[in-house]
GROMACS .gro file of C-alpha atoms in nm:
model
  253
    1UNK     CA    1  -5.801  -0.720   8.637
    2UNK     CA    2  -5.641  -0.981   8.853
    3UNK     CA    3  -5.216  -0.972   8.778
    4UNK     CA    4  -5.101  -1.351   8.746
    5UNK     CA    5  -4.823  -1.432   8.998
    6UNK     CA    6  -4.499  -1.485   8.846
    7UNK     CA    7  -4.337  -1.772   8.777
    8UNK     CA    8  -4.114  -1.846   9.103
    9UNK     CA    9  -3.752  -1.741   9.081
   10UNK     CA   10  -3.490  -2.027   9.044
   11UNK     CA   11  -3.208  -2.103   9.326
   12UNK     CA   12  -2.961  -2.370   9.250
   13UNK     CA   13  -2.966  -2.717   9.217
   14UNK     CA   14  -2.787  -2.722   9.493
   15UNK     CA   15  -3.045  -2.629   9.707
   16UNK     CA   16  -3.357  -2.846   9.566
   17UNK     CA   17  -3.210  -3.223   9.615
   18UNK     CA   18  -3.099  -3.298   9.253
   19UNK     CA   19  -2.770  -3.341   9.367
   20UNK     CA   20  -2.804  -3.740   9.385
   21UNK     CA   21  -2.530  -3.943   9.193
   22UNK     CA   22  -2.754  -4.143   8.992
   23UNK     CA   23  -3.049  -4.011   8.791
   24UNK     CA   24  -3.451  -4.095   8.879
   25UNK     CA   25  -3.552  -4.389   9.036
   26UNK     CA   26  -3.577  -4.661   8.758
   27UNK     CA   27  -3.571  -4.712   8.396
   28UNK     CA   28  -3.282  -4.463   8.326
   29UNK     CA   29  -3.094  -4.501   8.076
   30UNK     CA   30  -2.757  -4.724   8.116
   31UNK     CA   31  -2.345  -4.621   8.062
   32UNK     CA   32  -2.473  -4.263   8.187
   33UNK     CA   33  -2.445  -4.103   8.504
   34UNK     CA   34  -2.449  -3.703   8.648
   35UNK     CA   35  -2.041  -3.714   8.628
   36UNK     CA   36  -1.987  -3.866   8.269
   37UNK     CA   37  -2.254  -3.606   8.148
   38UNK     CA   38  -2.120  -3.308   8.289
   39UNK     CA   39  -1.743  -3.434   8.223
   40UNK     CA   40  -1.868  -3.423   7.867
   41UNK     CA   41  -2.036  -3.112   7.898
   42UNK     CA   42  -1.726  -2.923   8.014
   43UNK     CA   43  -1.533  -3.069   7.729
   44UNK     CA   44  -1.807  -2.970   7.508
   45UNK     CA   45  -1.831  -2.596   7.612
   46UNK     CA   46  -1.429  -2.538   7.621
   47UNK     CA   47  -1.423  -2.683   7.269
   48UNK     CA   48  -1.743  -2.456   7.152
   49UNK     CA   49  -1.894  -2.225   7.325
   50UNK     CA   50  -2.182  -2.115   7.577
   51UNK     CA   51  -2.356  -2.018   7.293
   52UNK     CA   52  -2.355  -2.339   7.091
   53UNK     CA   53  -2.445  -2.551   7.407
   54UNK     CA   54  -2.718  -2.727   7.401
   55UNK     CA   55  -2.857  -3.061   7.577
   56UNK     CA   56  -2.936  -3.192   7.160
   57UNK     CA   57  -2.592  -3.156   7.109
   58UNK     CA   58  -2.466  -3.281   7.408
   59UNK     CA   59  -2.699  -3.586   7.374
   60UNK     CA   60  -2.537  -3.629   7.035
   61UNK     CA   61  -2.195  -3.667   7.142
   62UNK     CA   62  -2.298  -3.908   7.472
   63UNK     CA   63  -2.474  -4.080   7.205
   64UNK     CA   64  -2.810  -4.095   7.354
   65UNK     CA   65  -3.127  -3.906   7.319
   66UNK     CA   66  -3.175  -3.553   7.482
   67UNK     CA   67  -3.477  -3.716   7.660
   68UNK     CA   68  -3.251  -3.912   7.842
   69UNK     CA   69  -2.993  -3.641   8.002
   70UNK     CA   70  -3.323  -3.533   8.197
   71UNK     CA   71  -3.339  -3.883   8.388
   72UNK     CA   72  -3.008  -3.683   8.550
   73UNK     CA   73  -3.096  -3.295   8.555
   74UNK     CA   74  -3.375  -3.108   8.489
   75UNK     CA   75  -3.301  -2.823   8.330
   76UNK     CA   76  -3.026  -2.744   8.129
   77UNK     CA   77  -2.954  -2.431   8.390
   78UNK     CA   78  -2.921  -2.743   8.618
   79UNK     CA   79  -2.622  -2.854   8.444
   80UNK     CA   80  -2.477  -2.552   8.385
   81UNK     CA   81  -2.408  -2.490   8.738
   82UNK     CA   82  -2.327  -2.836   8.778
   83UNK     CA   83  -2.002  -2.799   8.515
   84UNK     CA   84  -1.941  -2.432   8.646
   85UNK     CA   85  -1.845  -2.593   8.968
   86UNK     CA   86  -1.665  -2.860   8.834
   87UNK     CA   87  -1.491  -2.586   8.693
   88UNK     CA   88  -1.402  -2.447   9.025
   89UNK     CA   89  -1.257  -2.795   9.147
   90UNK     CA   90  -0.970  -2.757   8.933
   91UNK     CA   91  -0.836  -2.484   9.117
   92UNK     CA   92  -0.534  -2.560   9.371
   93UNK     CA   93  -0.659  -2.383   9.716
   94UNK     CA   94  -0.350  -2.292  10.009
   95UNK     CA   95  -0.389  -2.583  10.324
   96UNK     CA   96  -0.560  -2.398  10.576
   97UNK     CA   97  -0.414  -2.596  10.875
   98UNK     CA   98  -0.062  -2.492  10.709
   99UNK     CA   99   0.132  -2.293  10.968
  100UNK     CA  100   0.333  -1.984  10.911
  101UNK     CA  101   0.231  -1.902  10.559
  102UNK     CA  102   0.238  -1.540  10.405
  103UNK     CA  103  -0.138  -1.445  10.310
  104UNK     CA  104   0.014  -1.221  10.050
  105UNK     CA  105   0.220  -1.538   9.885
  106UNK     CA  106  -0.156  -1.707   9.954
  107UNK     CA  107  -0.380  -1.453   9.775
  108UNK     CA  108  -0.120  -1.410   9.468
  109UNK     CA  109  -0.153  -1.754   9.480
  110UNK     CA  110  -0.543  -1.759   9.463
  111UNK     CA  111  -0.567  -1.487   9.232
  112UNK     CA  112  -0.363  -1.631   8.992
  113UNK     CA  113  -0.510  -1.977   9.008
  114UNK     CA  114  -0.866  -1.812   8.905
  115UNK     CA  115  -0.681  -1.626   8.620
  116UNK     CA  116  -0.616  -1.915   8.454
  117UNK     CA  117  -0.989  -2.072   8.542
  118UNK     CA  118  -1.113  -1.787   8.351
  119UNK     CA  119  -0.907  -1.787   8.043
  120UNK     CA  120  -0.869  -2.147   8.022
  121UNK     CA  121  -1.285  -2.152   8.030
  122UNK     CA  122  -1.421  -1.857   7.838
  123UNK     CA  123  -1.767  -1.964   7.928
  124UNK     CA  124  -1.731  -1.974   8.311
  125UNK     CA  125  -1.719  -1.600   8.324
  126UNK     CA  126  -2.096  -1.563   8.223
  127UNK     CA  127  -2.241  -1.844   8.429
  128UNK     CA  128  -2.058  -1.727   8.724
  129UNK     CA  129  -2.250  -1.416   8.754
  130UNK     CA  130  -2.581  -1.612   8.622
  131UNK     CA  131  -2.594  -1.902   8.901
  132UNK     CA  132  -2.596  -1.868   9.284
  133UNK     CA  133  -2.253  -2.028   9.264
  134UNK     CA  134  -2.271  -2.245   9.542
  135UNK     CA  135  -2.121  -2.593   9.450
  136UNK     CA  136  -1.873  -2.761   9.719
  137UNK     CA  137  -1.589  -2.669   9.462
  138UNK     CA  138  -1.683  -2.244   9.465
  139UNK     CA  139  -1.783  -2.282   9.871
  140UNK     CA  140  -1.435  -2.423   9.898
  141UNK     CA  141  -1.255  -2.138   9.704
  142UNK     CA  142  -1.471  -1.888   9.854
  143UNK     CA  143  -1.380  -2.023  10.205
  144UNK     CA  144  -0.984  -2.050  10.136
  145UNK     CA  145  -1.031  -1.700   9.995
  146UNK     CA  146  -1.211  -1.565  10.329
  147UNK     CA  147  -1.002  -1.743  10.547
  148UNK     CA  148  -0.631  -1.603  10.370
  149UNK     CA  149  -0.776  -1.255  10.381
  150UNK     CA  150  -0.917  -1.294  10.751
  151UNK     CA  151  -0.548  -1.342  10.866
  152UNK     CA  152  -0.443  -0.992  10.649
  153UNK     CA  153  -0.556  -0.820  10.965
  154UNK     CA  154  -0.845  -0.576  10.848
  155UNK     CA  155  -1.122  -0.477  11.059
  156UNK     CA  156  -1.422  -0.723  11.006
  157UNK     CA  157  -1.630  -0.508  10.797
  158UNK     CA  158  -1.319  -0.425  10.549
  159UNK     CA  159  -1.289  -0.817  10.495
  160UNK     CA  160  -1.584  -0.868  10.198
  161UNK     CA  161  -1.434  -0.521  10.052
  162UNK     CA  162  -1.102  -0.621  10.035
  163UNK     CA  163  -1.213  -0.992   9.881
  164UNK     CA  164  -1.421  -0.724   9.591
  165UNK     CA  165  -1.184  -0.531   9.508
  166UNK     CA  166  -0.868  -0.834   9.444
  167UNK     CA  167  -1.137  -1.120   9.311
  168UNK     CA  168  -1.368  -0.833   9.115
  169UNK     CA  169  -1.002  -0.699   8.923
  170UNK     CA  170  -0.905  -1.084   8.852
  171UNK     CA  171  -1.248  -1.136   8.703
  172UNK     CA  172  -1.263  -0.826   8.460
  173UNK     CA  173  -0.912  -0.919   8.380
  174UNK     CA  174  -0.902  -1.265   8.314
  175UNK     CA  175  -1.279  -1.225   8.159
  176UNK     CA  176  -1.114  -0.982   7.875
  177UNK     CA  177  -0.766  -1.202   7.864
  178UNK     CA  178  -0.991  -1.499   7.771
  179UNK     CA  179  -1.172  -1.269   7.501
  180UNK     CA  180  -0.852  -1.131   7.335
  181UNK     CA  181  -0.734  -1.490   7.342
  182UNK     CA  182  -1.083  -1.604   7.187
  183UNK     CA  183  -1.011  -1.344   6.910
  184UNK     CA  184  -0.662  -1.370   6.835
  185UNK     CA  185  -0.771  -1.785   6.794
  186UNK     CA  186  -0.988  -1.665   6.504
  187UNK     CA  187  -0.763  -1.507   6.346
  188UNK     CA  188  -0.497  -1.804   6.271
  189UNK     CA  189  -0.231  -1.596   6.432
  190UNK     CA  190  -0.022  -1.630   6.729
  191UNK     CA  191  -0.076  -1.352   7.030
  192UNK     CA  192   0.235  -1.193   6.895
  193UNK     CA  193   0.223  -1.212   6.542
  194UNK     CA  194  -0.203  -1.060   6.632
  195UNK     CA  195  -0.020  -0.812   6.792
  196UNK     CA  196   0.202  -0.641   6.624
  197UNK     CA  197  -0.006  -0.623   6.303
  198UNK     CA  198  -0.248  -0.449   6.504
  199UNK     CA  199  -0.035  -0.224   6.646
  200UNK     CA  200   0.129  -0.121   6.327
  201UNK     CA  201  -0.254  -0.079   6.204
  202UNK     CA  202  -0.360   0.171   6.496
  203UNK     CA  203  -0.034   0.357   6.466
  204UNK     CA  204  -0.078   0.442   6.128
  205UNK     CA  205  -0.466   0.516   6.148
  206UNK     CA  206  -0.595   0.869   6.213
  207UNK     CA  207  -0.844   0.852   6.453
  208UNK     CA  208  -0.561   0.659   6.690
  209UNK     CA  209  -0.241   0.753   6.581
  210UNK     CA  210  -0.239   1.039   6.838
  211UNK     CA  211  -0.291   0.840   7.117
  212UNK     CA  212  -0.060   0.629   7.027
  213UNK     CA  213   0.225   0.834   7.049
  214UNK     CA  214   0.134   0.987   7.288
  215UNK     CA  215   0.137   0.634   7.519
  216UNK     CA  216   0.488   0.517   7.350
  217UNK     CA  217   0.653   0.595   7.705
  218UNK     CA  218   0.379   0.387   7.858
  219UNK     CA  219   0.398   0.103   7.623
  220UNK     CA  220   0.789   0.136   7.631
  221UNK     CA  221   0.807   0.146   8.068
  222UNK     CA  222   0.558  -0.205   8.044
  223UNK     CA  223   0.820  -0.428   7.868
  224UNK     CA  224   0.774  -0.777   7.831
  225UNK     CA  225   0.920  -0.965   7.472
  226UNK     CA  226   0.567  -1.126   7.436
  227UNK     CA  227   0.225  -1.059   7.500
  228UNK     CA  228   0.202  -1.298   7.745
  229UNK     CA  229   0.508  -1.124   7.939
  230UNK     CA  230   0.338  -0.838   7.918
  231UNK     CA  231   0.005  -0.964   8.043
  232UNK     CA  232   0.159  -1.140   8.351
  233UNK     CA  233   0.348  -0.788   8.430
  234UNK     CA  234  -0.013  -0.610   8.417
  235UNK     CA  235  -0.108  -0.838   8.609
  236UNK     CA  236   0.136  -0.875   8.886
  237UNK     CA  237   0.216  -0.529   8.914
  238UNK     CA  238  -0.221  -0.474   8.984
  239UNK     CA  239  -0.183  -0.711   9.231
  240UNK     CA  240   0.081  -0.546   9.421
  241UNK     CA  241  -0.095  -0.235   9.429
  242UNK     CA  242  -0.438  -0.437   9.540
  243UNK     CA  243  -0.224  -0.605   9.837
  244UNK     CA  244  -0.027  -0.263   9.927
  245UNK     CA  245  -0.395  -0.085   9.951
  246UNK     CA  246  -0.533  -0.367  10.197
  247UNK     CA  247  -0.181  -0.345  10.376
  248UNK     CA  248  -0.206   0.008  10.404
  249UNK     CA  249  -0.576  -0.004  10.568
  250UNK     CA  250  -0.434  -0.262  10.783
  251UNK     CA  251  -0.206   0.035  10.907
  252UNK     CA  252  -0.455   0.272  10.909
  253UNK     CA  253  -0.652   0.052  11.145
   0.00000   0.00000   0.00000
């Protein structure tokens, strides 16, 4: 029995020349173009979802026909990774050619900037783990993020470890941050009204009542008036302990 090849794997449409500003050559469809539709699609997916994304609905609010957003992409994978990146170009990067900067002040600076990304897009989480992620907007973080790590001091081959271990933390945490915010948005309730009634609920429940108490000097030490306080001191204070760890390799040599 003769095995049919598989279908060949997608890479980007970055790499297969769909990058072009306009759409196909003639007879596309007027007021469009590749920016306006994935401005639109951005807007669209902040506002509902990756789930509820689709190029009908999109089409419905450029009003035009879905048939038409393919004179511009090709798939709707294609314009996925076109709004990830778009995504990416909102984030402030540190000037390279600027002299006499801290790389710590730098990389707080870059992790925190892709904190927000995540939580203020719920849906770029997903695609950036789906797509090869390699829009001018993500090449440029990735480079600014390389290059403020570089001057750290690490060995070459600690560089991409060090760049895991701070970006891979800021990921799961702003990736769970933009879940619990998600959920507490469902709920009608601010983040500290959502918490303390679910506090008081796990306090009083069996199953978690024990744990509780026994983490009241933990939850007491963390401080913070809001949840948002204590979020940013979570945060911070994991951060530190990242930068200390690449400082003490940096020592170790």
């Amino acid at each position: 029995m003769v095995k049919e090849a598989g279908r060949s794997p997608r890479t980007s449409v970055w790499l297969e020349e769909k990058t072009r500003r306009g759409g196909r050559s003639g007879g596309q469809p007027s007021g469009l173009d590749r920016e306006r539709i994935t401005s639109v699609s951005v807007r669209l997916l902040d506002a509902e979802g990756l789930a509820k994304f689709s190029m009908r609905r999109l089409a419905g609010e450029l009003n035009v026909t879905a048939m038409s957003l393919y004179w511009y992409v090709d798939t709707k994978d294609d314009l996925l990774e076109l709004a990830l990146d778009v995504a990416f170009g909102e984030l402030r990067l540190p000037d390279p050619d600027a002299g006499g900067e801290d790389w710590r002040e730098q990389l707080r600076g870059l992790a925190t900037e892709y904190r927000a990304l995540l939580v203020r897009h719920p849906w770029l989480s997903p695609l950036a783990g789906r797509y090869l992620n390699i829009g001018p907007n993500s090449l440029a973080f990735s480079r600014a993020v390389q290059q403020v790590v570089r001057r750290a001091g690490l060995p070459v081959r600690g560089v991409t470890g060090a760049i895991s271990a701070v970006f891979q933390f800021v990921y799961g945490f702003g990736t769970i941050e933009a879940h619990f915010t998600a959920r507490i948005a469902d709920t009608g309730l601010s983040a500290d009204e959502y918490h303390r009634q679910a506090m008081a609920l796990v306090a009083e429940a069996p199953g978690t009542a024990e744990v509780i108490e026994e983490s009241k000097d933990l939850l007491a030490a963390r401080g913070g008036d809001t949840v948002d306080e204590m979020l940013d001191r979570d945060f911070t204070y994991a951060l530190d302990l990242l930068i200390a760890g690449i400082e003490a390799m940096v020592e170790r040599g």
